[in-house]
Coordinates of C-alpha atoms and ligand atoms in Angstrom, one line a residue:
M73 CA -4.4 69.3 -36.3
G74 CA -6.5 66.3 -35.4
L75 CA -6.1 65.6 -31.7
G76 CA -7.5 62.1 -31.6
P77 CA -4.6 59.9 -32.3
L78 CA -2.0 62.3 -30.9
M79 CA -3.8 62.3 -27.5
S80 CA -4.0 58.5 -27.3
D81 CA -1.4 58.3 -24.6
V82 CA -3.7 60.3 -22.2
H83 CA -5.6 58.6 -19.5
T84 CA -8.1 60.5 -17.5
V85 CA -9.3 60.0 -13.9
V86 CA -12.3 61.9 -12.5
L87 CA -12.7 62.1 -8.7
A88 CA -16.4 61.7 -7.7
A89 CA -16.5 59.8 -4.5
G90 CA -16.9 62.6 -2.0
K91 CA -20.1 63.3 -0.1
G92 CA -20.1 67.0 -0.5
T93 CA -20.6 67.6 3.3
R94 CA -20.9 71.3 2.8
L95 CA -24.0 71.0 0.6
L96 CA -25.9 69.5 3.5
S97 CA -27.6 67.2 1.0
A98 CA -29.0 63.6 0.9
T99 CA -27.8 63.6 -2.7
A100 CA -24.1 63.1 -3.5
K101 CA -22.4 66.3 -4.7
V102 CA -21.5 65.3 -8.2
L103 CA -25.2 64.4 -8.9
H104 CA -26.4 68.0 -8.2
R105 CA -27.4 69.7 -11.4
V106 CA -25.5 72.7 -12.8
A107 CA -27.6 74.4 -15.5
G108 CA -29.9 71.4 -15.6
V109 CA -27.2 68.7 -15.9
P110 CA -25.6 66.7 -13.1
M111 CA -22.1 68.3 -12.6
I112 CA -20.3 65.0 -13.2
E113 CA -21.7 64.9 -16.7
H114 CA -20.2 68.3 -17.5
V115 CA -16.8 67.1 -16.3
L116 CA -17.0 63.8 -18.3
G117 CA -18.0 65.8 -21.4
T118 CA -14.8 67.9 -21.1
A119 CA -12.7 64.8 -20.4
A120 CA -14.0 63.1 -23.5
S121 CA -12.7 66.0 -25.7
L122 CA -9.2 64.6 -25.1
H123 CA -10.2 61.3 -26.7
P124 CA -8.5 59.6 -23.8
R125 CA -7.2 56.1 -23.9
S126 CA -9.2 55.4 -20.7
T127 CA -11.5 57.2 -18.3
T128 CA -11.6 56.1 -14.7
V129 CA -14.3 57.4 -12.4
V130 CA -13.6 57.1 -8.7
V131 CA -17.0 56.6 -7.0
G132 CA -17.8 56.1 -3.3
H133 CA -20.7 58.1 -1.8
Q134 CA -23.9 56.9 -3.5
A135 CA -21.7 54.9 -5.9
E136 CA -24.7 53.0 -7.4
K137 CA -26.6 56.2 -8.2
V138 CA -23.6 57.8 -9.8
K139 CA -22.9 54.6 -11.9
A140 CA -26.6 54.4 -12.9
L141 CA -26.6 58.0 -14.1
L142 CA -23.5 57.3 -16.2
A143 CA -24.6 53.9 -17.5
G144 CA -25.3 55.2 -21.0
R145 CA -21.7 56.5 -21.5
A146 CA -19.3 54.3 -23.2
G147 CA -15.7 53.6 -22.2
L148 CA -15.9 54.4 -18.5
T149 CA -14.2 52.3 -15.8
F150 CA -15.6 52.7 -12.3
V151 CA -13.5 52.1 -9.2
L152 CA -14.9 52.2 -5.7
Q153 CA -13.2 54.2 -3.0
E154 CA -14.6 53.0 0.3
P155 CA -14.2 54.6 2.8
Q156 CA -13.4 58.0 1.4
L157 CA -10.1 59.0 3.0
G158 CA -9.2 62.0 0.9
T159 CA -8.2 63.0 -2.7
G160 CA -4.8 61.2 -2.5
H161 CA -6.5 58.0 -1.3
A162 CA -9.1 58.5 -4.1
L163 CA -6.5 58.5 -6.8
L164 CA -4.7 55.6 -5.3
S165 CA -7.9 53.5 -5.6
A166 CA -7.6 53.9 -9.4
E167 CA -4.3 52.1 -9.4
A168 CA -5.6 48.7 -10.4
A169 CA -7.6 50.2 -13.2
L170 CA -4.5 51.8 -14.6
R171 CA -2.1 48.9 -14.1
G172 CA 0.2 48.7 -17.1
A173 CA -0.8 52.0 -18.5
A174 CA 2.0 54.4 -19.5
G175 CA 2.2 58.0 -20.6
M176 CA 0.2 60.7 -18.9
M177 CA -2.8 60.9 -16.8
V178 CA -5.1 63.9 -16.4
L179 CA -6.9 64.2 -13.1
L180 CA -10.2 66.1 -13.1
S181 CA -12.4 66.9 -10.1
G182 CA -16.1 66.0 -10.4
D183 CA -17.0 69.3 -8.7
V184 CA -15.2 71.6 -11.1
P185 CA -17.6 71.7 -14.1
L186 CA -16.7 74.9 -16.0
L187 CA -13.3 73.9 -17.3
S188 CA -13.2 74.6 -21.1
V189 CA -12.0 72.1 -23.7
G190 CA -9.5 74.7 -25.0
T191 CA -7.9 75.2 -21.6
L192 CA -7.7 71.5 -20.9
K193 CA -6.0 70.9 -24.2
S194 CA -3.4 73.6 -23.7
F195 CA -2.8 72.2 -20.2
V196 CA -2.1 68.8 -21.7
D197 CA 0.2 70.3 -24.3
R198 CA 2.0 72.2 -21.6
H199 CA 2.6 69.1 -19.5
R200 CA 3.8 67.2 -22.5
S201 CA 6.2 69.8 -23.6
S202 CA 7.7 70.5 -20.2
G203 CA 8.4 66.8 -19.4
A204 CA 7.4 67.4 -15.8
A205 CA 6.3 64.6 -13.5
A206 CA 3.3 66.6 -12.5
T207 CA 1.6 69.8 -13.7
V208 CA -0.8 71.7 -11.5
M209 CA -3.5 74.0 -13.0
T210 CA -3.6 77.2 -10.8
A211 CA -5.1 80.6 -10.9
V212 CA -4.6 83.9 -9.1
V213 CA -7.9 84.9 -7.5
D214 CA -9.1 87.8 -5.4
D215 CA -10.8 85.6 -2.8
P216 CA -8.8 82.4 -2.3
R217 CA -10.9 81.2 0.6
G218 CA -11.6 77.5 0.6
Y219 CA -8.9 76.6 -1.9
G220 CA -5.5 75.0 -1.4
R221 CA -2.7 77.7 -1.7
I222 CA 0.3 77.4 -4.0
V223 CA 3.4 77.9 -1.9
R224 CA 6.4 78.9 -4.1
S225 CA 10.1 79.1 -3.3
A226 CA 12.4 80.8 -5.7
N227 CA 9.4 81.1 -7.9
E228 CA 9.0 77.4 -8.2
I229 CA 6.0 75.5 -6.7
A230 CA 7.2 74.0 -3.4
Q231 CA 4.0 72.7 -2.0
I232 CA 0.2 73.1 -1.7
V233 CA -1.3 74.0 1.7
E234 CA -5.0 73.5 2.3
E235 CA -6.9 76.4 3.8
R236 CA -7.4 74.6 7.1
D237 CA -3.7 73.8 7.5
A238 CA -2.5 77.2 6.3
S239 CA -0.6 79.7 8.5
T240 CA -1.9 83.3 8.5
A241 CA 0.8 84.2 6.0
E242 CA 0.0 81.3 3.7
K243 CA -3.7 82.3 3.8
E244 CA -2.7 85.6 2.2
I245 CA -1.5 83.7 -0.9
R246 CA -3.8 84.3 -3.8
E247 CA -2.6 81.7 -6.1
I248 CA -4.8 78.6 -5.7
N249 CA -4.9 75.0 -6.7
S250 CA -7.7 74.2 -9.2
G251 CA -7.7 70.5 -8.3
I252 CA -6.8 69.7 -11.9
Y253 CA -3.5 68.0 -12.5
A254 CA -1.5 66.1 -15.2
F255 CA 0.8 63.4 -14.1
A256 CA 3.4 61.1 -15.7
L257 CA 2.1 57.7 -14.8
D258 CA 5.6 56.4 -14.2
G259 CA 6.1 56.2 -10.4
L260 CA 2.9 58.0 -9.6
F261 CA 1.2 55.3 -7.5
D262 CA 4.3 54.5 -5.6
A263 CA 4.7 58.2 -4.7
L264 CA 1.0 58.4 -3.7
R265 CA 1.6 55.7 -1.0
S266 CA 4.1 58.1 0.7
I267 CA 1.3 60.6 1.4
A268 CA 0.4 60.8 5.1
A269 CA -2.8 61.9 6.7
I270 CA -1.2 64.4 9.0
N271 CA -3.4 67.4 8.7
A272 CA -6.5 69.1 10.1
Q273 CA -8.9 66.7 8.3
R274 CA -6.8 63.5 8.8
E275 CA -7.2 62.9 5.1
Y276 CA -4.7 61.8 2.5
Y277 CA -4.3 64.9 0.5
L278 CA -3.4 64.5 -3.2
P279 CA -1.8 68.0 -3.3
D280 CA 0.8 66.7 -0.8
L281 CA 2.3 64.9 -3.8
V282 CA 3.8 68.2 -4.9
A283 CA 6.1 68.5 -1.9
I284 CA 7.0 64.8 -2.2
Y285 CA 8.0 65.2 -5.8
R286 CA 10.0 68.3 -5.1
Q287 CA 11.9 66.6 -2.3
R288 CA 12.7 63.7 -4.6
G289 CA 13.9 66.1 -7.3
R290 CA 11.0 65.3 -9.8
G291 CA 9.9 68.2 -11.9
V292 CA 6.6 69.9 -11.0
E293 CA 5.2 72.6 -13.2
T294 CA 2.2 74.9 -13.0
M295 CA -0.1 76.5 -15.5
R296 CA -2.1 79.5 -14.5
V297 CA -5.5 79.9 -16.2
A298 CA -6.6 83.4 -17.1
N299 CA -10.4 82.9 -16.8
L300 CA -11.0 82.2 -13.1
D301 CA -14.5 81.0 -13.7
E302 CA -13.2 77.9 -15.4
I303 CA -11.8 76.4 -12.3
R304 CA -14.5 77.3 -9.8
G305 CA -15.2 74.4 -7.5
I306 CA -18.6 73.7 -6.1
N307 CA -18.7 73.0 -2.3
S308 CA -21.8 74.9 -1.2
R309 CA -25.3 75.7 -2.5
A310 CA -24.2 79.3 -3.1
E311 CA -21.3 78.1 -5.3
L312 CA -23.7 75.7 -7.1
A313 CA -25.9 78.7 -8.0
D314 CA -22.9 80.8 -9.0
V315 CA -21.5 78.2 -11.3
S316 CA -25.0 77.5 -12.8
R317 CA -25.4 81.2 -13.5
I318 CA -22.1 81.4 -15.3
M319 CA -22.9 78.4 -17.4
R320 CA -26.3 79.8 -18.3
Q321 CA -24.7 83.2 -19.2
Q322 CA -22.4 81.3 -21.5
K323 CA -25.3 79.5 -23.2
N324 CA -27.3 82.7 -23.6
A325 CA -24.3 84.5 -25.1
E326 CA -23.8 81.6 -27.6
L327 CA -27.4 81.8 -28.6
M328 CA -27.4 85.5 -29.0
A329 CA -24.2 85.3 -31.1
S330 CA -26.0 82.9 -33.4
G331 CA -29.0 85.2 -33.9
V332 CA -31.5 84.5 -31.2
T333 CA -33.0 87.4 -29.3
I334 CA -32.9 87.0 -25.5
E335 CA -34.7 90.0 -24.0
D336 CA -33.4 89.5 -20.5
P337 CA -30.5 87.0 -20.2
L338 CA -30.5 87.3 -16.4
T339 CA -33.9 85.6 -16.1
T340 CA -33.6 83.2 -19.0
Y341 CA -32.7 79.6 -18.2
I342 CA -31.7 77.5 -21.2
D343 CA -29.9 74.2 -20.8
G344 CA -26.7 73.6 -22.7
S345 CA -28.3 70.8 -24.7
V346 CA -31.0 73.1 -26.2
E347 CA -30.9 74.3 -29.8
I348 CA -32.6 77.4 -31.1
A349 CA -32.5 78.7 -34.6
A350 CA -32.0 82.4 -35.6
D351 CA -34.6 85.1 -35.2
S352 CA -36.5 83.4 -32.4
V353 CA -37.3 85.8 -29.6
I354 CA -37.2 84.6 -26.0
H355 CA -39.0 86.9 -23.5
P356 CA -38.0 87.2 -19.8
G357 CA -38.6 84.4 -17.3
V358 CA -38.5 81.5 -19.7
S359 CA -37.0 78.0 -19.0
I360 CA -36.0 75.8 -21.9
E361 CA -34.7 72.4 -20.8
G362 CA -33.3 69.1 -21.8
R363 CA -33.2 67.9 -25.4
T364 CA -35.4 70.8 -26.8
T365 CA -35.1 72.1 -30.3
I366 CA -36.8 75.3 -31.4
G367 CA -36.9 76.5 -35.1
A368 CA -36.4 79.9 -36.6
G369 CA -38.7 83.0 -36.0
C370 CA -40.5 81.6 -33.0
E371 CA -41.6 83.8 -30.1
I372 CA -41.6 82.4 -26.6
H373 CA -43.4 84.6 -24.1
S374 CA -42.7 85.1 -20.4
G375 CA -43.3 82.4 -17.9
V376 CA -43.1 79.5 -20.4
R377 CA -41.4 76.2 -19.4
I378 CA -40.4 73.9 -22.2
I379 CA -38.9 70.4 -21.5
D380 CA -37.6 67.9 -24.1
S381 CA -39.8 69.3 -26.9
R382 CA -39.5 69.8 -30.6
I383 CA -40.8 73.1 -32.0
G384 CA -40.9 74.1 -35.7
D385 CA -40.5 77.5 -37.3
R386 CA -42.6 80.7 -36.6
V387 CA -44.4 79.1 -33.6
T388 CA -45.7 81.5 -30.9
I389 CA -46.0 80.2 -27.4
F390 CA -47.9 82.6 -25.2
N391 CA -47.4 83.2 -21.5
H392 CA -47.3 80.5 -18.8
T393 CA -47.5 77.5 -21.1
V394 CA -45.8 74.3 -19.8
M395 CA -44.8 71.5 -22.1
T396 CA -43.0 68.2 -21.8
D397 CA -42.0 65.9 -24.6
A398 CA -44.3 67.7 -27.1
T399 CA -44.0 68.2 -30.8
I400 CA -45.2 71.4 -32.4
E401 CA -45.2 71.9 -36.1
S402 CA -44.5 75.3 -37.8
D403 CA -46.8 78.3 -37.5
A404 CA -48.8 76.9 -34.6
Q405 CA -49.9 79.0 -31.7
I406 CA -50.0 77.7 -28.1
G407 CA -51.3 79.3 -24.9
P408 CA -51.4 81.3 -22.8
F409 CA -51.8 78.8 -19.9
A410 CA -51.7 75.7 -22.1
H411 CA -50.4 72.4 -20.7
L412 CA -48.9 70.0 -23.3
R413 CA -48.0 66.7 -21.7
P414 CA -45.9 63.8 -23.2
E415 CA -46.7 62.9 -26.8
A416 CA -48.8 65.9 -27.5
R417 CA -48.4 66.6 -31.3
I418 CA -49.6 69.9 -32.7
G419 CA -49.9 70.2 -36.5
E420 CA -49.0 73.2 -38.7
H421 CA -51.1 76.3 -38.1
A422 CA -53.0 74.6 -35.3
Q423 CA -54.1 76.6 -32.2
V424 CA -54.2 75.6 -28.6
G425 CA -55.5 78.2 -26.2
N426 CA -55.9 78.9 -22.5
F427 CA -56.5 76.1 -20.0
V428 CA -56.2 73.4 -22.6
E429 CA -54.4 70.2 -21.6
L430 CA -53.2 67.7 -24.2
K431 CA -51.7 64.3 -23.4
N432 CA -50.7 61.6 -26.0
T433 CA -52.9 63.4 -28.5
V434 CA -52.4 64.5 -32.1
L435 CA -54.1 67.8 -33.1
G436 CA -54.1 68.0 -36.9
A437 CA -53.0 70.9 -39.1
G438 CA -55.2 73.9 -38.9
S439 CA -57.3 72.5 -36.0
K440 CA -58.2 74.6 -33.0
S441 CA -58.8 73.9 -29.3
R442 CA -58.8 77.3 -27.7
H443 CA -60.5 77.2 -24.3
L444 CA -60.9 75.0 -21.2
T445 CA -60.4 71.5 -22.6
Y446 CA -58.9 68.1 -21.9
L447 CA -57.8 66.0 -24.8
G448 CA -56.1 62.7 -23.8
D449 CA -55.3 59.7 -26.0
A450 CA -57.0 61.3 -29.0
V451 CA -56.3 61.5 -32.7
I452 CA -57.8 64.7 -34.1
G453 CA -57.7 65.3 -37.8
Q454 CA -57.2 68.5 -39.8
N455 CA -59.3 71.7 -39.5
V456 CA -61.3 70.4 -36.6
N457 CA -62.9 72.9 -34.2
V458 CA -62.9 71.7 -30.6
G459 CA -65.3 73.9 -28.6
A460 CA -64.7 75.4 -25.1
G461 CA -65.1 72.9 -22.3
T462 CA -64.6 69.7 -24.4
I463 CA -63.4 66.7 -22.4
T464 CA -62.3 63.3 -23.7
C465 CA -63.3 60.8 -21.0
N466 CA -60.4 58.5 -21.8
Y467 CA -60.1 56.6 -18.6
D468 CA -62.7 54.1 -17.3
G469 CA -61.0 53.5 -14.0
Q470 CA -58.9 50.6 -15.4
R471 CA -57.8 51.4 -18.9
K472 CA -57.2 54.3 -21.2
H473 CA -59.3 54.5 -24.5
R474 CA -58.8 56.3 -27.7
T475 CA -61.0 59.1 -29.1
T476 CA -60.9 59.8 -32.9
I477 CA -62.2 63.0 -34.4
E478 CA -61.9 63.1 -38.2
D479 CA -61.1 66.0 -40.5
G480 CA -63.4 69.0 -40.6
A481 CA -65.5 67.9 -37.6
F482 CA -67.1 70.5 -35.3
I483 CA -67.3 69.7 -31.6
G484 CA -69.7 72.1 -29.8
S485 CA -68.9 73.5 -26.4
D486 CA -69.3 71.4 -23.2
T487 CA -69.0 68.1 -25.0
Q488 CA -67.9 64.9 -23.3
L489 CA -66.5 62.2 -25.6
V490 CA -66.7 58.9 -23.8
A491 CA -63.9 56.8 -25.3
P492 CA -63.5 54.6 -27.3
V493 CA -65.5 56.7 -29.7
T494 CA -65.1 58.2 -33.2
V495 CA -66.6 61.4 -34.7
G496 CA -66.6 61.1 -38.5
K497 CA -65.5 63.6 -41.1
R498 CA -67.4 66.9 -41.1
A499 CA -69.8 65.7 -38.4
Y500 CA -71.2 68.1 -35.8
V501 CA -71.6 67.5 -32.1
G502 CA -74.1 69.9 -30.5
S503 CA -73.2 71.8 -27.4
G504 CA -73.6 69.9 -24.2
T505 CA -73.6 66.5 -25.8
T506 CA -72.3 63.4 -24.1
V507 CA -71.0 61.3 -27.0
R508 CA -71.2 57.6 -26.1
E509 CA -71.6 56.2 -29.6
D510 CA -69.7 56.9 -32.9
V511 CA -71.0 59.8 -34.9
P512 CA -71.2 59.0 -38.6
A513 CA -69.5 61.4 -41.1
G514 CA -71.6 64.5 -41.8
A515 CA -74.2 63.7 -39.0
L516 CA -75.2 66.0 -36.1
A517 CA -75.1 64.4 -32.6
V518 CA -77.2 65.8 -29.8
S519 CA -77.9 64.0 -26.5
A520 CA -79.5 66.6 -24.3
G521 CA -83.3 66.4 -23.8
R522 CA -85.7 68.9 -25.3
Q523 CA -85.7 72.3 -23.6
R524 CA -88.8 73.3 -21.6
N525 CA -89.8 76.9 -20.9
I526 CA -92.0 77.8 -17.9
E527 CA -93.8 81.0 -18.7
G528 CA -93.9 83.7 -16.0
W529 CA -91.7 81.8 -13.6
A530 CA -89.4 84.7 -12.6
E531 CA -92.3 86.9 -11.6
K532 CA -93.9 84.2 -9.5
K533 CA -90.5 83.6 -7.8
V534 CA -90.4 87.3 -6.7
K535 CA -93.9 87.1 -5.4
R536 CA -93.2 84.0 -3.3
Q537 CA -90.1 85.6 -1.8
K538 CA -92.1 88.7 -0.7
E539 CA -94.8 86.6 1.0
K540 CA -92.2 84.6 2.9
L541 CA -90.6 87.8 4.1
K542 CA -94.0 89.2 5.4
R543 CA -94.7 86.0 7.3
T544 CA -91.3 86.0 9.2
K545 CA -91.8 89.7 10.1
T546 CA -95.3 89.2 11.7
K547 CA -93.9 86.2 13.6
G548 CA -91.2 88.4 15.0
K549 CA -93.8 91.0 16.4
K550 CA -95.6 88.5 18.5
Ligands
UD1_236 C1 -9.5 70.3 -3.3 C2 -8.0 70.4 -3.1 C3 -7.7 71.9 -3.0 C4 -8.2 72.6 -4.2 C5 -9.7 72.4 -4.5 C6 -10.1 72.9 -5.8 C7 -7.4 68.5 -1.7 C8 -7.0 68.0 -0.4 N1 -7.7 69.8 -1.8 O1 -10.2 70.8 -2.1 O2 -6.3 72.1 -2.9 O3 -8.0 74.0 -4.1 O4 -10.0 70.9 -4.4 O5 -11.5 72.7 -6.1 O6 -7.4 67.7 -2.7 N2 -13.1 63.2 -3.5 C9 -13.1 61.8 -3.6 N3 -12.7 61.1 -2.5 C10 -12.4 61.7 -1.3 C11 -12.4 63.1 -1.2 C12 -12.8 63.8 -2.3 O7 -13.4 61.3 -4.7 O8 -12.0 60.9 -0.4 C13 -13.5 64.0 -4.7 C14 -14.8 64.8 -4.4 O9 -15.9 64.1 -4.8 C15 -14.5 66.0 -5.3 C16 -13.0 66.1 -5.4 O10 -12.5 64.9 -5.0 O11 -15.1 65.8 -6.6 C17 -12.5 67.2 -4.5 O12 -12.8 67.0 -3.2 P1 -13.2 68.2 -2.2 O13 -13.5 67.6 -0.9 O14 -14.3 69.0 -2.8 O15 -11.9 69.0 -2.1 P2 -11.7 70.5 -1.7 O16 -11.8 70.7 -0.3 O17 -12.6 71.4 -2.6
CA237 CA1 -14.1 71.0 -4.0

């Protein structure tokens, strides 16, 4: 059943104006990252699965930053809640944005990022089929601390009491409010205006709407979710870590189910946006982030961090390699201890070894740079050997310049290539050469002076030292 057109009477509102006081942070709560992605983005991704007619984001604390983060997302309406007087007040500030809208509205909390698409869809179905004025998503948990409690009378929801306002008996209630609701839009905003800020925090509590509706005889339903993790809210750094861990476990489980070996899921950090093909092996202590794709049959060793990179098939990345925005073709080998900076492009069967740094550089197919080297702004052809300790001097203090090394060239160890400069096809550069001028194809470039040998020098040195020692001793006796 296609959900698109059927869902078109659904409007969504996401509350994201709060400061997140309990995080003790200079950054607004909804901007904190959960498994690598700002938590508000997780929530908006789930909201989008309903193909809503409209999505309104209530912003307040650091509104400009939140808006800037979400600027690339289509179809969002932002409303400003200033000052932030509570969740009821937050929803009321969306009134103008929803003027004239009919049907139902689903309210999501910007700090509850684990909600699954499946649960949200059955919640919407439940609300629709019951015809209630409001439906509250709830859960029965072992430790209800910090959440609003669902107070029932004759089994029906009567009201929601916040932790701070709860009596000792109410604190014992283990059914909690998830902060996710569905509302009939009809009469909603008028009812919100009846909420009073008479409570421990002097805030306008959205959950108070439940008691107001009950008093007015409007139907309020609940839906209990079975998987408690889905409705975990983030209020503290500890909860931020808990929710991140759960999200990462989900990602790891998905990858393993699709044929990826993860040796130690507990120490493997893979963002939701990453794709990895079957038969790749991920060793412990690896981070794979952002828009990274990894092909089949790769092996990623411990301590590697990969960000926004594209990796082909059968690539081996040895320990403690770091790469950002790099492209690696199939069958290449990288590391250990390599650093691939943005726009590094490694060809098929190429090899990059320890303490080699590449930036904005193409290393052609079958080429090797295995030890202690900096290659920046360079275009290196195929089957080139770059010796240990090679450095492209790409920066003259003002501008960056390009180094070109053509196919089959051999760069001896301890070479400096002062850009702009070109080494032609199959040319050789002798060890210790400072290349300041182009090297023609097939030529040998050497810049160091002729070597001089001083015969018997070592023996003379020992003799000199002994004489010096004798002199100081006799001086001491006087
Ligand atoms: C809220 C519920 C509680 C529920 C819990 C579930 C209230 C009063 N309590 O408590 O019953 O168990 O969520 O996670 O609603 N926000 C605004 N403007 C404001 C205040 C908050 O936009 O003026 C936003 C926050 O950014 C956040 C969300 O609303 O995304 C929830 O606010 P928060 O302060 O975290 O509520 P809780 O105390 O967790
Ligand atoms: Ca919360």
